[in-house]
Tab-separated table of C-alpha atoms in Angstrom:
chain	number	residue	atom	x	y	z
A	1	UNK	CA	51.207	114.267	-0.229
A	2	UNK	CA	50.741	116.067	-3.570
A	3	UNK	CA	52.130	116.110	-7.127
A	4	UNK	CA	55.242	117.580	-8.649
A	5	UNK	CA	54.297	120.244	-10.810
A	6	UNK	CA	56.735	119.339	-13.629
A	7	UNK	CA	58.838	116.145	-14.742
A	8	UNK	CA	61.843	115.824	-13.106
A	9	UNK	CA	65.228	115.040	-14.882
A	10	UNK	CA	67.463	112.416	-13.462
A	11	UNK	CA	70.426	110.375	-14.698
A	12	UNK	CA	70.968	106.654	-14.905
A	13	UNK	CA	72.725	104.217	-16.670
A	14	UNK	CA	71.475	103.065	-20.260
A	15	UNK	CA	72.612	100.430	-22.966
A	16	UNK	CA	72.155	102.946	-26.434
A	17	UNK	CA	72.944	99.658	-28.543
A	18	UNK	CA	73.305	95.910	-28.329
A	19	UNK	CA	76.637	96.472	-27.074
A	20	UNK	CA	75.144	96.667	-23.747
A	21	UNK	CA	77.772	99.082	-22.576
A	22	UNK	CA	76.417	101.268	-19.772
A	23	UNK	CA	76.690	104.956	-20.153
A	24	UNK	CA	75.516	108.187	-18.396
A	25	UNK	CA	71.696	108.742	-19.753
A	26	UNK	CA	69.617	112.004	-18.566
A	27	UNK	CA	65.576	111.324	-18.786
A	28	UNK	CA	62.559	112.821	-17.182
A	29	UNK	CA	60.245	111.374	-15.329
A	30	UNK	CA	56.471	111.441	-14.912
A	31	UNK	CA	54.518	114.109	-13.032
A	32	UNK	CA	53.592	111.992	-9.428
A	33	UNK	CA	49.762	110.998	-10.471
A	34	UNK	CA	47.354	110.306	-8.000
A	35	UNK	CA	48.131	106.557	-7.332
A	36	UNK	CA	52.516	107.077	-7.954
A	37	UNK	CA	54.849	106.975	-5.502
A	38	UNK	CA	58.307	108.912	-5.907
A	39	UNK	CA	61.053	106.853	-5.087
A	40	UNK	CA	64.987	107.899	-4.434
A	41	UNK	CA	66.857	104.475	-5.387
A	42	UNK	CA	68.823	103.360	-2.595
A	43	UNK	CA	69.978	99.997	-4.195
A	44	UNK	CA	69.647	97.538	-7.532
A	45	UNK	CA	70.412	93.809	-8.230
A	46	UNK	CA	71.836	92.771	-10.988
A	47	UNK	CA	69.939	89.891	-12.997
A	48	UNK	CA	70.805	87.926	-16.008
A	49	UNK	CA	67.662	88.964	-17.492
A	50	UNK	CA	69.617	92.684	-17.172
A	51	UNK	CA	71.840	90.806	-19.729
A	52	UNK	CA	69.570	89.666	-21.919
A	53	UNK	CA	67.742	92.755	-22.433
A	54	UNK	CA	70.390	95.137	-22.783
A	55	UNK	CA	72.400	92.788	-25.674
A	56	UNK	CA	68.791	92.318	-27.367
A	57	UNK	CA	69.198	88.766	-26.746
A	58	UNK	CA	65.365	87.835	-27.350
A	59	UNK	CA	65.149	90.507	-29.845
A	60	UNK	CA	62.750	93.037	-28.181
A	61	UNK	CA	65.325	96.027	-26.580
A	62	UNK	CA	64.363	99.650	-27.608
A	63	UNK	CA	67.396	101.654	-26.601
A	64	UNK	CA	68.110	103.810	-24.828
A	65	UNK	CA	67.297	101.665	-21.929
A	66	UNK	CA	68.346	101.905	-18.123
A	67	UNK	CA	67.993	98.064	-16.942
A	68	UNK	CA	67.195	97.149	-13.296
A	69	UNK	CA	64.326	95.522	-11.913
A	70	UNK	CA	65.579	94.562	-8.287
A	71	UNK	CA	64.778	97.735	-6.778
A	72	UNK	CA	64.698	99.104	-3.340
A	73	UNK	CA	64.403	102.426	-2.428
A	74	UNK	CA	62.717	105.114	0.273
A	75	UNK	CA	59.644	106.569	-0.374
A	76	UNK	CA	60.223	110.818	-1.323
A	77	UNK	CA	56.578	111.537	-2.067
A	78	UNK	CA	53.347	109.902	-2.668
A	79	UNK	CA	50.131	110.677	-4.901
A	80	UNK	CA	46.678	111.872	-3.327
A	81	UNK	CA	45.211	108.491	-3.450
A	82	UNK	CA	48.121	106.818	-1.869
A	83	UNK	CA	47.465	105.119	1.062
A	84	UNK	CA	49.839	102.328	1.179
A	85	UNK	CA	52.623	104.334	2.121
A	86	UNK	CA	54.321	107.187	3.208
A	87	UNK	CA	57.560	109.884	3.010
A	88	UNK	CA	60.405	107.761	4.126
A	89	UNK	CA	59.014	104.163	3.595
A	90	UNK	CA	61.898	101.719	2.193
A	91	UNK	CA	60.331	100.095	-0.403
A	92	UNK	CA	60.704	97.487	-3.619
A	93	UNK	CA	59.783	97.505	-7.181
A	94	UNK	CA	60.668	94.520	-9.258
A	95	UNK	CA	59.905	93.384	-12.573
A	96	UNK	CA	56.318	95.053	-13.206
A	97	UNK	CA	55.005	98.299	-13.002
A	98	UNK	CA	51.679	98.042	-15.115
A	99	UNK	CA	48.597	95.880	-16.134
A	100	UNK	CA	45.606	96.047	-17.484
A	101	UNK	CA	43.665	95.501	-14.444
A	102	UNK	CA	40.508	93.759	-15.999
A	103	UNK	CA	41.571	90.556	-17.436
A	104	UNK	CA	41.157	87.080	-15.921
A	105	UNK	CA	45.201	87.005	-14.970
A	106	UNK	CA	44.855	90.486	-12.818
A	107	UNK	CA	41.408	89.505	-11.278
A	108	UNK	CA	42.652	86.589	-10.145
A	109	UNK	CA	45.763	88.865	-8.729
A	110	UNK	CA	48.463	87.070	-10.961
A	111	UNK	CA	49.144	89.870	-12.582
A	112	UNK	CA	52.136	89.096	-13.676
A	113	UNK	CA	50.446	86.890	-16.616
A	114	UNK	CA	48.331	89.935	-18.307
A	115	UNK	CA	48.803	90.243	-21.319
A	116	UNK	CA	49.110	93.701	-21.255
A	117	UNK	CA	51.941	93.869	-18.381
A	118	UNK	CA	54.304	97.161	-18.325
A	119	UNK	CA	57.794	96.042	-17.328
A	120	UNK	CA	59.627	98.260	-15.187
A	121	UNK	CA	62.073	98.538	-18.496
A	122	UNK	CA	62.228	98.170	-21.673
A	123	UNK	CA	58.696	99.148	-22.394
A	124	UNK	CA	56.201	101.667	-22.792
A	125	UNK	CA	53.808	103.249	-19.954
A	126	UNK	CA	50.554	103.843	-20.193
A	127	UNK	CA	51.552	107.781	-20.960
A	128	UNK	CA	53.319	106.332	-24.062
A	129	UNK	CA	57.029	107.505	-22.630
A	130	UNK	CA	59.719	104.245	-22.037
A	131	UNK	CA	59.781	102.518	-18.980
A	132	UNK	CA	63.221	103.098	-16.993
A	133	UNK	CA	64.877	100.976	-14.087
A	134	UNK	CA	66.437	100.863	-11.131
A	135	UNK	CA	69.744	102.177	-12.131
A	136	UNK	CA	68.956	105.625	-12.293
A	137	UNK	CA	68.758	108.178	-8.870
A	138	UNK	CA	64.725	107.974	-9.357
A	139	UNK	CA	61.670	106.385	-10.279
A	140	UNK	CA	57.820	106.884	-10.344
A	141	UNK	CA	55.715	103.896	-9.689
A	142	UNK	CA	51.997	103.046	-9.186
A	143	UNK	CA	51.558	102.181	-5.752
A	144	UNK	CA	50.048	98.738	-6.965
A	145	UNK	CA	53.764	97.424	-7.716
A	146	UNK	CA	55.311	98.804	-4.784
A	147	UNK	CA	55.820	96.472	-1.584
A	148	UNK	CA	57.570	97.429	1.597
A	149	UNK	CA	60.397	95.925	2.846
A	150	UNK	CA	60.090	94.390	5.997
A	151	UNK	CA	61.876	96.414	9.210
A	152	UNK	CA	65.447	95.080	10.138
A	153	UNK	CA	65.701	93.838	6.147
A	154	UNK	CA	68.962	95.506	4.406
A	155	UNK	CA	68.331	97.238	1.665
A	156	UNK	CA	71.024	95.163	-0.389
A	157	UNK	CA	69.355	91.606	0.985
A	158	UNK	CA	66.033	92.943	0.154
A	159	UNK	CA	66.559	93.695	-3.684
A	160	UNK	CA	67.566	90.282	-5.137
A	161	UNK	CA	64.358	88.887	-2.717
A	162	UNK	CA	62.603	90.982	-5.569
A	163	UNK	CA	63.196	88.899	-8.569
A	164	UNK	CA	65.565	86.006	-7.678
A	165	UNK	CA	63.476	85.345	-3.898
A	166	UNK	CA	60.192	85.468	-5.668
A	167	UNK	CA	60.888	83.541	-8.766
A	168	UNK	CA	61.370	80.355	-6.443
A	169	UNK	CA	59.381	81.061	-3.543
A	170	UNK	CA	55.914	81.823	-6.512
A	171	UNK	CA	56.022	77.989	-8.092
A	172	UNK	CA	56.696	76.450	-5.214
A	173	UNK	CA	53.627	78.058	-3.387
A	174	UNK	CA	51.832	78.011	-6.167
A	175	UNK	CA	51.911	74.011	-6.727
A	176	UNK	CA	51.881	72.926	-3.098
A	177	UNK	CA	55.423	72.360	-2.511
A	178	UNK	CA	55.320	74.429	0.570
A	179	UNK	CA	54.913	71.697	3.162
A	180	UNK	CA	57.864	70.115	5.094
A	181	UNK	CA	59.563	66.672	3.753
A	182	UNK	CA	59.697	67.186	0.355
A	183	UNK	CA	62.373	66.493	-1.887
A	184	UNK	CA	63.962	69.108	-4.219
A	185	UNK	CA	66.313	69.611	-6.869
A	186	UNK	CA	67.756	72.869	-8.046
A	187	UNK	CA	69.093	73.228	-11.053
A	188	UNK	CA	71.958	75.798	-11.313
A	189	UNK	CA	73.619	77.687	-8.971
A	190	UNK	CA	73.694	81.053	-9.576
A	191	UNK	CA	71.803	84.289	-8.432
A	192	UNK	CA	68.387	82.649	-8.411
A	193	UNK	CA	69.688	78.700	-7.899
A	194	UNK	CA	71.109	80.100	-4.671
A	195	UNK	CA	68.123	81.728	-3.109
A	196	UNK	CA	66.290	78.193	-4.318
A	197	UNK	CA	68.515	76.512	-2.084
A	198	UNK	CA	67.873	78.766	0.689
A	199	UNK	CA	64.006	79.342	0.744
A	200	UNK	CA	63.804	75.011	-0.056
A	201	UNK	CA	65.465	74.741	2.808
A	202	UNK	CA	63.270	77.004	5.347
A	203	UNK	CA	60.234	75.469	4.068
A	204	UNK	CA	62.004	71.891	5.510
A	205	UNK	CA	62.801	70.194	1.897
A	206	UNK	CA	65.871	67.798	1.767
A	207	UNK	CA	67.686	69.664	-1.155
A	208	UNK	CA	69.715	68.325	-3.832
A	209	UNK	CA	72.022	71.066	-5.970
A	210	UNK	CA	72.476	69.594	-9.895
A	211	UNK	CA	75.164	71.142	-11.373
A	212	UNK	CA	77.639	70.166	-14.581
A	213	UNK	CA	80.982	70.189	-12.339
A	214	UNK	CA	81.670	69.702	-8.927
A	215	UNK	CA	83.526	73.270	-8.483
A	216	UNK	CA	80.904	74.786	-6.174
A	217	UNK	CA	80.140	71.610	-4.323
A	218	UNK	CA	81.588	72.909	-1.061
A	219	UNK	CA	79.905	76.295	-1.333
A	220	UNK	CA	76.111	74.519	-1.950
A	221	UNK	CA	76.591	72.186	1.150
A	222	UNK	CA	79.098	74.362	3.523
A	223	UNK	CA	77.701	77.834	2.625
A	224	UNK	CA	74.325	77.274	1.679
A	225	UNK	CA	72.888	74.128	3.781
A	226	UNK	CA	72.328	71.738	0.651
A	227	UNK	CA	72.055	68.130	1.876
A	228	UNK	CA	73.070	66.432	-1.555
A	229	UNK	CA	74.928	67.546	-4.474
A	230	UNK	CA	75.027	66.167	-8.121
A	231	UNK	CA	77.489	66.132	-11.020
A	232	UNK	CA	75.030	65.453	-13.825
A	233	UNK	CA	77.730	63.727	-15.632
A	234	UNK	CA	78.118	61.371	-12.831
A	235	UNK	CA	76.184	58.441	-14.428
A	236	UNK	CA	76.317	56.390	-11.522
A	237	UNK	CA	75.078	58.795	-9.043
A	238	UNK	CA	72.485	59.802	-11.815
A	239	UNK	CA	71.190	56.744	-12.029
A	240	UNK	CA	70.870	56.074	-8.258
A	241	UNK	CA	68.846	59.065	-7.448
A	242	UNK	CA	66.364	58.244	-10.366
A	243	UNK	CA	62.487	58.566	-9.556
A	244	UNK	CA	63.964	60.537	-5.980
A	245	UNK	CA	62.816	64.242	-5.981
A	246	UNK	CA	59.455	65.797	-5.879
A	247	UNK	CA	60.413	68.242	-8.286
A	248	UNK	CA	63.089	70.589	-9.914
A	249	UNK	CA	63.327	73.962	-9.782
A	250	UNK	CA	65.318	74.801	-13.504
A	251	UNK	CA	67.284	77.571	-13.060
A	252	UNK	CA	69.777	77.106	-16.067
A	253	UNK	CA	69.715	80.091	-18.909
A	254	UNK	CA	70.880	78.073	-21.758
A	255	UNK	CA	69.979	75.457	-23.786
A	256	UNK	CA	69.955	71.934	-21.799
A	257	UNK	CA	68.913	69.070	-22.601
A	258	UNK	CA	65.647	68.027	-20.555
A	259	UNK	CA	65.478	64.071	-19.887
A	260	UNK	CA	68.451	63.753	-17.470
A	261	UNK	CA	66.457	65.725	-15.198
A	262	UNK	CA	63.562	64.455	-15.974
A	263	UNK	CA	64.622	60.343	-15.084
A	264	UNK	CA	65.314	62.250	-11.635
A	265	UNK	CA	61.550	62.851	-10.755
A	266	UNK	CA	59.243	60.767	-8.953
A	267	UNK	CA	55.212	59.512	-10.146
A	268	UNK	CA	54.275	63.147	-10.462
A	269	UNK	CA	57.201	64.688	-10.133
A	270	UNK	CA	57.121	68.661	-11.711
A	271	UNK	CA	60.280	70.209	-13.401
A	272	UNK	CA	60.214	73.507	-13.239
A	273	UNK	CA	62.005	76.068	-15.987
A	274	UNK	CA	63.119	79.122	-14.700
A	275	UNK	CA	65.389	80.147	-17.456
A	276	UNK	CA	64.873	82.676	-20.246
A	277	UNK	CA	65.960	80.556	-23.292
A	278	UNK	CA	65.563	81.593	-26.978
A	279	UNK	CA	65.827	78.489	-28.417
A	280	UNK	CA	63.703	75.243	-28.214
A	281	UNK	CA	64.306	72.340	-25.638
A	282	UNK	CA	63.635	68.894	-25.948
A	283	UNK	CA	62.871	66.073	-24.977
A	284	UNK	CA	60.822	62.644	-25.832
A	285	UNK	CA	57.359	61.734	-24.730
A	286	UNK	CA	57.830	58.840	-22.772
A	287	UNK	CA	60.201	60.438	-19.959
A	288	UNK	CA	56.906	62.488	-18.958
A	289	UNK	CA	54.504	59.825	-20.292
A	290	UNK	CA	55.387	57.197	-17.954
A	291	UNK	CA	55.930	59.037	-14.783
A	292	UNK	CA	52.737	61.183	-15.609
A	293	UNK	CA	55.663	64.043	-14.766
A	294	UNK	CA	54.803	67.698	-15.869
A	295	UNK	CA	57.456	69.793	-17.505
A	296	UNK	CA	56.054	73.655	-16.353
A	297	UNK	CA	57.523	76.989	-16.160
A	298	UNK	CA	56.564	79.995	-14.014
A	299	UNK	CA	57.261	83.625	-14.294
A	300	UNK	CA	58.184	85.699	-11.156
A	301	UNK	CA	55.576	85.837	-8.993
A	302	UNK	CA	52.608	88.267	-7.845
A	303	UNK	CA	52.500	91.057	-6.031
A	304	UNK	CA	50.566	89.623	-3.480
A	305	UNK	CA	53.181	86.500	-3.465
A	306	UNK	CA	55.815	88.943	-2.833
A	307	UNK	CA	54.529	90.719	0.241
A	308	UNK	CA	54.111	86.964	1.605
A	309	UNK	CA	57.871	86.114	0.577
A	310	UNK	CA	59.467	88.821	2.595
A	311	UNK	CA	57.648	88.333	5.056
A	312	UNK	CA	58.999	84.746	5.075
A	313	UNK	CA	62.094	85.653	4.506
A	314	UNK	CA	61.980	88.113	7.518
A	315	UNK	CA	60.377	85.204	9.564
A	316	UNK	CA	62.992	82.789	8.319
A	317	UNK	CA	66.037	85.304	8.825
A	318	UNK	CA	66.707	84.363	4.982
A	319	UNK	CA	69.468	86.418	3.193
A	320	UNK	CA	71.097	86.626	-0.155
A	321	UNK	CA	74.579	85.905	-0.566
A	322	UNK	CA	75.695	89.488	-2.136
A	323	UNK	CA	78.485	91.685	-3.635
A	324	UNK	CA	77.971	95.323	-3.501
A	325	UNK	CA	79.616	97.589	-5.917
A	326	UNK	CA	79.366	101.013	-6.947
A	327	UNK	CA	77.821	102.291	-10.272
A	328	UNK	CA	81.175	103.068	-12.012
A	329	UNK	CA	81.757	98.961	-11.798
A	330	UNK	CA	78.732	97.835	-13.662
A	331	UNK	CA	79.827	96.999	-16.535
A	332	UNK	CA	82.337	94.956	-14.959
A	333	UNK	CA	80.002	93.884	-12.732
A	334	UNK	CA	77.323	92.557	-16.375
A	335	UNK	CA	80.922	91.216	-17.509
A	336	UNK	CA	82.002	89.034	-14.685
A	337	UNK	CA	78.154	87.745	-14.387
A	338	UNK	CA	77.902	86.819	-18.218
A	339	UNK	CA	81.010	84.054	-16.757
A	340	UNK	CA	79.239	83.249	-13.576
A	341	UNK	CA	81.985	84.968	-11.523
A	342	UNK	CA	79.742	85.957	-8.851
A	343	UNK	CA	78.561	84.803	-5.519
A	344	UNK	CA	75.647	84.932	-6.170
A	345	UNK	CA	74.219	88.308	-6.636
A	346	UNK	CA	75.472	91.983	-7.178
A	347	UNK	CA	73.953	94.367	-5.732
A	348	UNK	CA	74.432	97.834	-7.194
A	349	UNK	CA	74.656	100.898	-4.045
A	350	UNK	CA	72.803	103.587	-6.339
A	351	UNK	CA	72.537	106.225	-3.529
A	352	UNK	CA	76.309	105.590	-2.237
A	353	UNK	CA	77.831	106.043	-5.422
A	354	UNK	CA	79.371	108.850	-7.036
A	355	UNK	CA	76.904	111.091	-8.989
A	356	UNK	CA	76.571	110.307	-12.595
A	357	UNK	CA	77.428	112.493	-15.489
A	358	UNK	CA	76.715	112.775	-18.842
C-alpha cells in the first residue's frame, strides 16, 4: 500500500511522426494516487487500431505516443483506497483508462460511450500529461479500468481477450445474441474476426466465416470450428444463403460495400460494424427497409462486460490464436499486420524482452 513519492521514468516504444516507426521513448509516470494501481507490463497485443493511431490515420495522433491497449501485467503497488487488488495480482488494462463518471453512459456502467473517455493512449489524463500504453516497462492506472485475469489464463491469451475478446463478446450480449441456435456471420478474419468465430461458437451459434477469397477457408473450419464458409464473390452461394443469419458481426477495416451482407440477414437480422473506417459506407434504403434489418455498430465493451468475458472465456477454455515476439520485432510485427500476415494476433513479451534504450 502507499504512494511513490516521485514520478518514475520508464522507457517504451513511441511513433514521434506519422511514420509510425517505433523508437526508444523515456517518460515519467504519475505519482500512485489513492485509487492507481502500479503495474510492471508483462505482455501487449498488437491491434490494428495500434496502426491507425500511430500513422494518424483518423487524424487525431499527438506524438510522441507509445501505442498498446491489450495490456496485461502484475500488480507492483496499489493506492490507499485500493481494494480491488493487491501486490502481485496479474491484471488487464485495455482501451480506457478515464471517464467522467457522472454522465448517463457511466451511470449506466457503459462507460465506454462518455463523452469524456481517457484512452489508455493517445490522449490526455485528467493531470493534463499524455496518456501512454502498454508498450512501455510500466503503467499507472485507476483501479476502475483494471480487471484481473482469471487463474490458469496466460498472460499472452489474456491480452487480445482485452480488446479483440470484448469487442465481439459486448454486441452480442448486449443485443441478445447470447442464447444457443443462432445463426452468425463474421465478417473478416483477422485478430478480432477470429476470436468472433471462437466466442460464436461457445455460446452454441452455427457460424458462417465471409471472406473475399477462399485462402483461409481451411484455417476457419479446421482450426477454428466454423461450420460454413463464404467467398462473397461466389454469387451462387451468395444468393443461396440469402435471408439465413441472425446477424453479422463486421469486422472488416476498410471501405466495403454494405448490401451484399446485408441480402444475407434474416426479418430482423442486425449487421454489426466493427471496423474503424474513415470514410463513408453505403448502401440503399430498401435492403434494411424491407427486412426491417438494423445496420449498428458497437465500441469495445464495458468494464463490467469484460470481467464477465473472461470469465467466459475461462469457463469455455477459449484461447486466442497468437504469435509472440519480442519488442525489437515490432515494427515488423505493425508491418506484417498492415498485410494481414498474421495468425491472428501478436502478442508483444514486454517483460521477456531485452531492455530498451534510448
Amino acid at each position: 500500500m502507499g504512494s511513490i513519492e516521485k514520478e518514475r521514468s520508464i522507457v517504451g516504444l513511441a511513433a514521434t511522426d506519422p511514420s509510425g516507426h517505433l523508437s526508444p521513448y523515456t517518460f515519467t509516470l504519475r505519482n500512485t494516487g489513492p485509487e492507481d494501481v502500479l503495474i510492471k507490463v508483462m505482455c501487449c497485443g498488437i491491434c490494428h487500431t495500434d496502426i491507425h493511431q500511430v500513422k494518424n490515420d483518423l487524424g487525431m495522433s499527438r506524438y510522441p505516443m507509445v501505442p498498446g491497449h491489450e495490456v496485461v501485467g502484475e500488480v507492483v503497488e496499489v493506492g490507499s483506497d485500493v481494494s480491488k487488488f493487491r501486490a502481485g495480482d496479474v491484471v488487464g488494462v485495455g482501451c480506457l483508462v478515464g471517464c467522467c463518471r457522472s454522465c448517463r453512459a457511466c451511470d449506466s456502467d457503459i462507460e465506454q460511450y462518455c463523452n469524456k473517455k481517457i484512452w489508455s493512449y493517445n490522449d490526455v489524463y485528467t493531470d493534463g500529461k499524455p496518456t501512454q500504453g502498454g508498450f512501455a516497462e510500466s503503467m499507472v492506472v485507476d483501479q476502475k479500468f483494471v480487471v484481473k485475469i482469471p487463474a490458469g489464463m496466460s498472460p499472452e491469451q489474456a491480452a487480445p481477450l482485452l480488446c479483440a475478446g470484448i469487442t465481439v463478446y459486448s454486441p452480442l450480449n448486449h443485443f441478445g445474441l447470447k442464447q444457443s441456435g443462432l445463426r452468425g456471420g463474421i465478417l473478416g478474419l483477422g485478430g478480432v474476426g477470429h476470436m468472433g468465430v471462437k466466442v460464436a461458437k461457445a455460446m452454441g451459434h452455427h457460424v458462417t466465416v465471409i471472406s473475399s477469397s477462399d485462402k483461409k477457408k481451411v484455417e476457419a473450419l479446421d482450426h477454428l470450428g466454423a461450420d460454413d464458409y463464404l467467398v462473397s464473390s461466389d454469387g451462387e452461394k451468395m444468393q443461396k444463403l440469402a435471408d439465413s443469419l441472425d446477424y453479422i458481426i463486421d469486422t472488416v477495416p476498410v471501405n466495403h460495400p454494405l448490401e451484399p451482407y446485408l441480402s444475407l440477414l434474416k426479418v430482423d437480422g442486425k449487421l454489426i460494424i466493427m471496423g474503424v473506417i474513415n470514410t463513408p459506407l453505403q448502401f440503399i434504403s430498401p435492403m434494411v427497409m424491407l427486412g426491417r434489418k438494423v445496420i449498428t455498430g458497437s465500441f469495445i465493451g464495458s468494464m463490467k462486460e469484460t470481467e464477465e468475458m473472461l470469465e467466459f472465456c475461462k469457463e469455455k477454455e477459449l484461447s486466442s490464436m497468437i504469435e509472440v515476439v519480442n519488442m525489437d520485432y515490432v515494427n515488423t510485427a505493425f508491418e506484417r499486420l498492415e498485410k494481414n500476415d498474421v495468425r491472428y494476433r501478436f502478442v508483444v513479451d514486454v517483460a521477456g524482452s531485452k531492455p530498451l534504450q534510448q
